[in-house]
mmCIF file of C-alpha atoms in Angstrom:
data_model
loop_
_atom_site.group_PDB
_atom_site.id
_atom_site.type_symbol
_atom_site.label_atom_id
_atom_site.label_comp_id
_atom_site.label_asym_id
_atom_site.label_seq_id
_atom_site.Cartn_x
_atom_site.Cartn_y
_atom_site.Cartn_z
ATOM 1 C CA MET M 1 66.815 57.120 -66.944
ATOM 2 C CA TRP M 2 66.268 54.377 -64.297
ATOM 3 C CA THR M 3 69.188 52.940 -62.860
ATOM 4 C CA THR M 4 69.918 51.036 -59.804
ATOM 5 C CA LYS M 5 72.559 51.499 -56.981
ATOM 6 C CA ASN M 6 71.952 48.464 -54.951
ATOM 7 C CA TRP M 7 73.905 45.866 -56.975
ATOM 8 C CA VAL M 8 76.698 44.500 -55.005
ATOM 9 C CA ASP M 9 77.702 41.275 -56.806
ATOM 10 C CA TYR M 10 77.390 43.010 -60.601
ATOM 11 C CA GLU M 11 79.047 45.979 -61.607
ATOM 12 C CA LEU M 12 79.613 47.378 -65.342
ATOM 13 C CA LEU M 13 83.117 48.340 -64.747
ATOM 14 C CA ASP M 14 84.038 49.542 -68.444
ATOM 15 C CA SER M 15 82.568 50.036 -72.116
ATOM 16 C CA SER M 16 83.854 51.049 -75.156
ATOM 17 C CA ASP M 17 84.216 49.944 -78.847
ATOM 18 C CA GLY M 18 81.108 48.013 -78.888
ATOM 19 C CA GLU M 19 81.875 45.887 -75.501
ATOM 20 C CA ARG M 20 80.978 45.591 -72.127
ATOM 21 C CA LEU M 21 83.794 44.543 -69.334
ATOM 22 C CA GLU M 22 81.497 43.401 -66.263
ATOM 23 C CA ARG M 23 81.950 41.612 -62.929
ATOM 24 C CA TRP M 24 79.644 39.079 -61.986
ATOM 25 C CA ASN M 25 80.362 37.940 -58.593
ATOM 26 C CA LYS M 26 84.072 37.378 -58.856
ATOM 27 C CA TYR M 27 84.174 36.653 -62.191
ATOM 28 C CA ILE M 28 85.220 39.284 -64.756
ATOM 29 C CA LEU M 29 83.375 39.094 -68.419
ATOM 30 C CA ARG M 30 83.574 40.721 -71.616
ATOM 31 C CA ARG M 31 80.600 40.993 -73.845
ATOM 32 C CA PRO M 32 79.310 42.752 -77.329
ATOM 33 C CA ASP M 33 76.723 45.692 -76.721
ATOM 34 C CA PRO M 34 75.480 47.001 -79.528
ATOM 35 C CA GLN M 35 74.561 50.367 -77.290
ATOM 36 C CA VAL M 36 78.209 51.064 -76.658
ATOM 37 C CA VAL M 37 79.192 52.637 -79.910
ATOM 38 C CA TRP M 38 81.868 54.863 -78.654
ATOM 39 C CA ASN M 39 85.517 53.836 -79.329
ATOM 40 C CA GLY M 40 88.961 54.559 -77.780
ATOM 41 C CA HIS M 41 87.981 54.872 -74.217
ATOM 42 C CA LYS M 42 89.019 51.534 -72.653
ATOM 43 C CA ALA M 43 90.499 52.976 -69.703
ATOM 44 C CA SER M 44 89.996 50.163 -67.168
ATOM 45 C CA LYS M 45 93.069 47.805 -66.334
ATOM 46 C CA LEU M 46 91.238 45.092 -66.128
ATOM 47 C CA TRP M 47 90.090 44.207 -69.956
ATOM 48 C CA GLY M 48 93.077 42.115 -70.176
ATOM 49 C CA LYS M 49 92.042 40.222 -67.281
ATOM 50 C CA ALA M 50 88.575 39.191 -68.180
ATOM 51 C CA ASP M 51 87.859 35.453 -67.221
ATOM 52 C CA ALA M 52 85.707 34.878 -70.465
ATOM 53 C CA ILE M 53 85.589 36.314 -73.764
ATOM 54 C CA TYR M 54 82.271 36.354 -75.958
ATOM 55 C CA THR M 55 83.366 37.058 -79.601
ATOM 56 C CA ARG M 56 80.725 36.944 -82.640
ATOM 57 C CA GLU M 57 81.297 35.333 -85.494
ATOM 58 C CA GLY M 58 78.876 35.502 -88.438
ATOM 59 C CA GLY M 59 75.129 35.308 -87.181
ATOM 60 C CA GLY M 60 76.281 33.959 -83.671
ATOM 61 C CA GLY M 61 79.417 33.562 -81.557
ATOM 62 C CA HIS M 62 81.094 31.784 -79.207
ATOM 63 C CA TRP M 63 82.801 32.454 -75.351
ATOM 64 C CA SER M 64 86.625 31.956 -75.209
ATOM 65 C CA LYS M 65 89.313 31.891 -72.565
ATOM 66 C CA CYS M 66 86.373 30.947 -70.287
ATOM 67 C CA ASP M 67 88.056 30.625 -66.840
ATOM 68 C CA VAL M 68 84.899 30.157 -65.260
ATOM 69 C CA PRO M 69 83.098 27.305 -63.990
ATOM 70 C CA ASP M 70 80.037 26.224 -65.936
ATOM 71 C CA HIS M 71 77.919 28.515 -63.604
ATOM 72 C CA TRP M 72 78.144 30.430 -60.461
ATOM 73 C CA THR M 73 75.472 32.633 -58.179
ATOM 74 C CA VAL M 74 74.956 36.398 -57.593
ATOM 75 C CA ASP M 75 73.051 38.032 -55.201
ATOM 76 C CA TYR M 76 70.875 40.911 -55.220
ATOM 77 C CA LYS M 77 69.244 42.135 -51.792
ATOM 78 C CA ASP M 78 67.227 38.773 -50.849
ATOM 79 C CA LEU M 79 67.245 37.677 -54.191
ATOM 80 C CA LYS M 80 69.720 34.779 -55.532
ATOM 81 C CA PHE M 81 70.388 33.668 -59.356
ATOM 82 C CA LYS M 82 72.130 31.577 -61.006
ATOM 83 C CA ILE M 83 74.788 33.037 -63.912
ATOM 84 C CA LYS M 84 75.904 30.730 -66.514
ATOM 85 C CA PRO M 85 77.408 31.965 -70.150
ATOM 86 C CA MET M 86 75.321 31.014 -72.948
ATOM 87 C CA GLY M 87 74.561 31.325 -76.576
ATOM 88 C CA PHE M 88 74.484 35.239 -77.907
ATOM 89 C CA LYS M 89 76.233 36.224 -75.482
ATOM 90 C CA HIS M 90 73.702 36.112 -72.896
ATOM 91 C CA THR M 91 74.351 35.122 -68.775
ATOM 92 C CA GLY M 92 71.147 34.233 -67.629
ATOM 93 C CA LEU M 93 70.294 37.647 -66.026
ATOM 94 C CA PHE M 94 69.630 41.344 -66.767
ATOM 95 C CA PRO M 95 70.922 43.186 -64.315
ATOM 96 C CA GLU M 96 69.412 46.510 -65.461
ATOM 97 C CA GLN M 97 65.868 45.194 -64.350
ATOM 98 C CA ALA M 98 66.657 45.476 -60.701
ATOM 99 C CA VAL M 99 65.307 48.965 -60.900
ATOM 100 C CA ASN M 100 62.185 47.413 -62.072
ATOM 101 C CA TRP M 101 62.175 44.691 -59.468
ATOM 102 C CA ASP M 102 62.454 47.298 -56.525
ATOM 103 C CA TRP M 103 59.419 49.241 -58.077
ATOM 104 C CA PHE M 104 56.877 46.500 -58.404
ATOM 105 C CA SER M 105 58.373 44.729 -55.144
ATOM 106 C CA ASP M 106 57.545 47.966 -53.461
ATOM 107 C CA ILE M 107 54.089 48.026 -54.695
ATOM 108 C CA ILE M 108 53.246 44.142 -53.972
ATOM 109 C CA LYS M 109 54.353 44.535 -50.341
ATOM 110 C CA ASN M 110 52.440 48.046 -49.428
ATOM 111 C CA SER M 111 49.295 46.162 -51.619
ATOM 112 C CA GLY M 112 47.556 44.896 -48.419
ATOM 113 C CA ARG M 113 46.597 42.078 -50.288
ATOM 114 C CA LYS M 114 47.967 39.078 -52.208
ATOM 115 C CA VAL M 115 48.745 39.819 -55.765
ATOM 116 C CA LYS M 116 48.184 37.815 -58.892
ATOM 117 C CA VAL M 117 50.977 38.563 -60.896
ATOM 118 C CA LEU M 118 51.188 37.288 -64.601
ATOM 119 C CA ASN M 119 54.972 37.455 -65.988
ATOM 120 C CA LEU M 120 55.110 36.935 -69.832
ATOM 121 C CA PHE M 121 58.245 36.089 -71.746
ATOM 122 C CA ALA M 122 59.622 35.494 -68.334
ATOM 123 C CA TYR M 123 63.141 33.875 -69.477
ATOM 124 C CA THR M 124 65.138 33.032 -66.470
ATOM 125 C CA GLY M 125 62.995 34.366 -63.836
ATOM 126 C CA GLY M 126 64.280 37.618 -62.574
ATOM 127 C CA ALA M 127 61.235 39.188 -61.943
ATOM 128 C CA SER M 128 59.059 36.204 -61.306
ATOM 129 C CA VAL M 129 61.636 35.785 -58.129
ATOM 130 C CA ALA M 130 61.328 39.311 -56.731
ATOM 131 C CA ALA M 131 57.856 38.958 -56.926
ATOM 132 C CA ALA M 132 57.273 36.067 -55.280
ATOM 133 C CA LYS M 133 59.670 37.260 -52.681
ATOM 134 C CA ALA M 134 58.032 40.122 -52.576
ATOM 135 C CA GLY M 135 54.839 38.058 -51.162
ATOM 136 C CA ALA M 136 52.825 37.935 -54.955
ATOM 137 C CA GLU M 137 51.152 34.491 -56.472
ATOM 138 C CA VAL M 138 53.211 34.421 -59.697
ATOM 139 C CA TYR M 139 52.218 33.038 -63.151
ATOM 140 C CA HIS M 140 55.720 32.361 -64.877
ATOM 141 C CA VAL M 141 55.239 31.805 -68.992
ATOM 142 C CA ASP M 142 57.865 31.094 -71.587
ATOM 143 C CA ALA M 143 57.839 29.210 -74.747
ATOM 144 C CA ALA M 144 61.626 27.814 -74.133
ATOM 145 C CA LYS M 145 61.655 24.883 -71.637
ATOM 146 C CA ASN M 146 65.325 25.131 -70.566
ATOM 147 C CA MET M 147 64.929 28.744 -69.647
ATOM 148 C CA VAL M 148 61.774 27.810 -67.611
ATOM 149 C CA GLU M 149 63.934 25.287 -65.477
ATOM 150 C CA HIS M 150 66.595 27.551 -65.371
ATOM 151 C CA ALA M 151 63.806 29.872 -63.880
ATOM 152 C CA LYS M 152 62.913 27.135 -61.507
ATOM 153 C CA GLU M 153 66.747 26.762 -60.199
ATOM 154 C CA ASN M 154 66.510 30.332 -59.564
ATOM 155 C CA ALA M 155 63.105 30.469 -57.385
ATOM 156 C CA ALA M 156 64.830 27.576 -55.217
ATOM 157 C CA LEU M 157 68.342 29.418 -54.754
ATOM 158 C CA SER M 158 65.969 32.574 -53.646
ATOM 159 C CA ASN M 159 64.024 30.433 -51.369
ATOM 160 C CA CYS M 160 60.809 31.601 -52.833
ATOM 161 C CA PRO M 161 57.907 30.105 -50.817
ATOM 162 C CA GLU M 162 56.502 27.053 -51.943
ATOM 163 C CA GLY M 163 53.837 27.239 -54.228
ATOM 164 C CA SER M 164 54.095 30.696 -54.929
ATOM 165 C CA ILE M 165 55.328 30.438 -58.687
ATOM 166 C CA ARG M 166 53.604 28.616 -61.177
ATOM 167 C CA PHE M 167 55.705 27.832 -64.299
ATOM 168 C CA PHE M 168 53.889 27.290 -67.639
ATOM 169 C CA VAL M 169 56.176 26.607 -70.848
ATOM 170 C CA ASP M 170 53.835 28.042 -73.461
ATOM 171 C CA ASP M 171 53.536 30.643 -76.168
ATOM 172 C CA CYS M 172 52.530 33.459 -74.951
ATOM 173 C CA THR M 173 49.791 34.552 -76.878
ATOM 174 C CA ARG M 174 48.460 31.370 -76.576
ATOM 175 C CA PHE M 175 48.416 31.596 -72.721
ATOM 176 C CA LEU M 176 46.766 34.830 -72.810
ATOM 177 C CA ASN M 177 44.005 33.748 -75.179
ATOM 178 C CA PHE M 178 43.150 30.823 -73.533
ATOM 179 C CA ALA M 179 43.352 33.399 -70.224
ATOM 180 C CA ARG M 180 40.814 35.461 -71.745
ATOM 181 C CA LYS M 181 38.456 32.973 -73.069
ATOM 182 C CA LYS M 182 38.331 30.950 -69.880
ATOM 183 C CA ASN M 183 37.820 34.613 -67.721
ATOM 184 C CA ILE M 184 41.355 34.325 -65.733
ATOM 185 C CA LYS M 185 42.138 37.487 -64.391
ATOM 186 C CA TYR M 186 45.357 38.709 -62.716
ATOM 187 C CA ASP M 187 46.439 42.034 -60.658
ATOM 188 C CA ALA M 188 49.556 42.878 -62.319
ATOM 189 C CA VAL M 189 51.463 41.876 -65.815
ATOM 190 C CA ILE M 190 54.846 41.942 -66.387
ATOM 191 C CA MET M 191 56.322 41.515 -70.203
ATOM 192 C CA ASP M 192 59.486 41.785 -71.580
ATOM 193 C CA PRO M 193 58.811 40.529 -75.125
ATOM 194 C CA PRO M 194 61.663 39.574 -77.512
ATOM 195 C CA SER M 195 62.370 41.966 -80.728
ATOM 196 C CA TYR M 196 61.982 39.147 -83.079
ATOM 197 C CA GLY M 197 60.439 35.543 -82.792
ATOM 198 C CA ARG M 198 58.189 32.818 -84.162
ATOM 199 C CA GLY M 199 54.926 31.813 -82.739
ATOM 200 C CA PRO M 200 53.981 28.034 -82.495
ATOM 201 C CA SER M 201 52.391 27.979 -85.881
ATOM 202 C CA GLY M 202 55.579 29.346 -87.341
ATOM 203 C CA GLU M 203 53.816 32.947 -87.575
ATOM 204 C CA VAL M 204 56.433 35.758 -87.447
ATOM 205 C CA TRP M 205 56.588 38.084 -84.213
ATOM 206 C CA LYS M 206 58.197 41.452 -84.716
ATOM 207 C CA LEU M 207 57.742 43.550 -81.961
ATOM 208 C CA GLU M 208 57.274 46.616 -83.744
ATOM 209 C CA ASP M 209 54.394 45.149 -85.280
ATOM 210 C CA CYS M 210 53.088 43.481 -82.645
ATOM 211 C CA ILE M 211 53.530 45.546 -79.039
ATOM 212 C CA GLY M 212 50.499 47.512 -79.521
ATOM 213 C CA GLU M 213 47.898 44.202 -80.115
ATOM 214 C CA PHE M 214 49.756 42.571 -77.530
ATOM 215 C CA ILE M 215 49.750 45.320 -74.799
ATOM 216 C CA GLU M 216 45.723 45.299 -75.386
ATOM 217 C CA LEU M 217 45.526 41.712 -75.199
ATOM 218 C CA ALA M 218 47.488 41.815 -71.804
ATOM 219 C CA ALA M 219 45.523 44.499 -70.544
ATOM 220 C CA SER M 220 42.160 42.559 -71.617
ATOM 221 C CA VAL M 221 43.350 40.023 -68.499
ATOM 222 C CA LEU M 222 43.718 42.224 -66.120
ATOM 223 C CA SER M 223 41.444 42.104 -63.029
ATOM 224 C CA ASP M 224 38.804 44.733 -62.294
ATOM 225 C CA ASP M 225 41.143 46.321 -59.206
ATOM 226 C CA PRO M 226 44.495 45.957 -60.925
ATOM 227 C CA VAL M 227 47.688 47.246 -58.885
ATOM 228 C CA PHE M 228 50.359 47.639 -61.676
ATOM 229 C CA PHE M 229 51.698 47.021 -65.324
ATOM 230 C CA LEU M 230 55.140 46.788 -66.532
ATOM 231 C CA VAL M 231 56.362 46.731 -70.659
ATOM 232 C CA ASN M 232 60.512 46.514 -71.009
ATOM 233 C CA SER M 233 61.733 46.583 -74.469
ATOM 234 C CA TYR M 234 65.263 46.194 -75.773
ATOM 235 C CA THR M 235 64.011 47.055 -79.481
ATOM 236 C CA THR M 236 66.125 50.426 -80.430
ATOM 237 C CA GLY M 237 62.973 50.856 -82.901
ATOM 238 C CA ILE M 238 60.351 51.370 -80.161
ATOM 239 C CA SER M 239 60.803 54.414 -77.544
ATOM 240 C CA PRO M 240 59.724 54.326 -73.894
ATOM 241 C CA SER M 241 57.359 57.367 -74.724
ATOM 242 C CA SER M 242 56.063 55.065 -77.396
ATOM 243 C CA MET M 243 55.193 52.143 -74.963
ATOM 244 C CA GLY M 244 54.036 54.584 -72.746
ATOM 245 C CA TYR M 245 51.445 55.671 -75.296
ATOM 246 C CA MET M 246 50.615 52.014 -75.993
ATOM 247 C CA VAL M 247 50.043 51.844 -71.956
ATOM 248 C CA ASP M 248 48.008 54.617 -71.573
ATOM 249 C CA LEU M 249 45.837 53.590 -74.216
ATOM 250 C CA SER M 250 44.980 50.188 -72.910
ATOM 251 C CA VAL M 251 45.701 50.157 -69.097
ATOM 252 C CA LYS M 252 45.488 53.848 -67.865
ATOM 253 C CA SER M 253 42.461 54.621 -69.906
ATOM 254 C CA LYS M 254 40.475 52.321 -68.493
ATOM 255 C CA PHE M 255 41.585 51.996 -64.938
ATOM 256 C CA GLY M 256 42.913 55.577 -63.996
ATOM 257 C CA GLY M 257 46.458 55.499 -62.041
ATOM 258 C CA LYS M 258 49.689 56.819 -62.859
ATOM 259 C CA SER M 259 52.133 55.617 -65.921
ATOM 260 C CA GLU M 260 55.362 56.572 -66.524
ATOM 261 C CA ALA M 261 58.194 55.534 -69.297
ATOM 262 C CA ASP M 262 62.085 56.031 -69.501
ATOM 263 C CA GLU M 263 64.879 54.213 -70.356
ATOM 264 C CA ILE M 264 66.748 52.122 -68.212
ATOM 265 C CA GLY M 265 70.557 51.960 -67.569
ATOM 266 C CA ILE M 266 73.813 50.485 -65.779
ATOM 267 C CA LEU M 267 76.240 52.710 -64.209
ATOM 268 C CA VAL M 268 79.417 52.375 -65.531
ATOM 269 C CA LYS M 269 81.959 52.477 -62.410
ATOM 270 C CA GLN M 270 85.103 53.925 -64.847
ATOM 271 C CA THR M 271 83.800 56.844 -66.122
ATOM 272 C CA GLY M 272 80.577 57.607 -64.034
ATOM 273 C CA GLY M 273 78.647 57.482 -67.076
ATOM 274 C CA VAL M 274 75.417 55.518 -67.777
ATOM 275 C CA LEU M 275 74.710 52.737 -70.336
ATOM 276 C CA PRO M 276 71.656 52.385 -71.841
ATOM 277 C CA CYS M 277 69.791 49.222 -71.645
ATOM 278 C CA GLY M 278 66.475 49.342 -73.011
ATOM 279 C CA GLY M 279 63.496 51.026 -72.053
ATOM 280 C CA SER M 280 60.503 50.352 -69.380
ATOM 281 C CA ALA M 281 56.472 51.531 -69.584
ATOM 282 C CA ARG M 282 55.020 51.415 -66.058
ATOM 283 C CA TRP M 283 51.535 51.941 -64.933
ATOM 284 C CA SER M 284 50.142 51.467 -61.336
ATOM 285 C CA LYS M 285 46.970 52.116 -59.412
#
């Protein structure tokens, strides 16, 4: 399992009974997590001292207690991100992805060239900011305008070089089809596709049914000399090994190089165990 040990402003303090207990800078949050299937192990004394608690209700939920500001920031190395309790228990950042930020940042820095990175389903721009700070030229694509605005704030907070990230509010499949039609190429692709969604014409996106075709489409816009390809998934029905196999078929078979796939996770401070947080498949030249 891939984990990062470089966080200072974030800690997973404990996990049990379907919940995470986390510290985001100086604020403690309690949130549901479907991966936490063990019960009766709430050992931390901080469970009763959370500053905000997300409670599920029907198909949604709400934050309560909320002794936190509307938003605040956390630092990761030379990166800075806006944290904001939002709907569906989100905070605006997936801290486990720092292990991937470190991986591709090293590749970009050691490439000896300007790397053109396409970040799809780019959310609030954690990967976009990390890539830009490493020296890449980043194309950030997400269909949600409010998430793109949040990403722009993160880029400003991290002092990304002016013009290093270009932001697009667009459907990712449509963006890729346009790039392929115009023969626009990228040296690297990052993607974090959702488990379920709808396209611009109402078509249903279900990751298990669409991921293979989408990886092929994304691979078709790689340059003749690409440097990396990264796929993330939080869908329990798709294993990292399955994603790795698809990356091998679409990327490694054409460009050679090295591929690997594994779960990603976060160390639980109270127990020393690791909470699984999805999986990733990586390819590098």
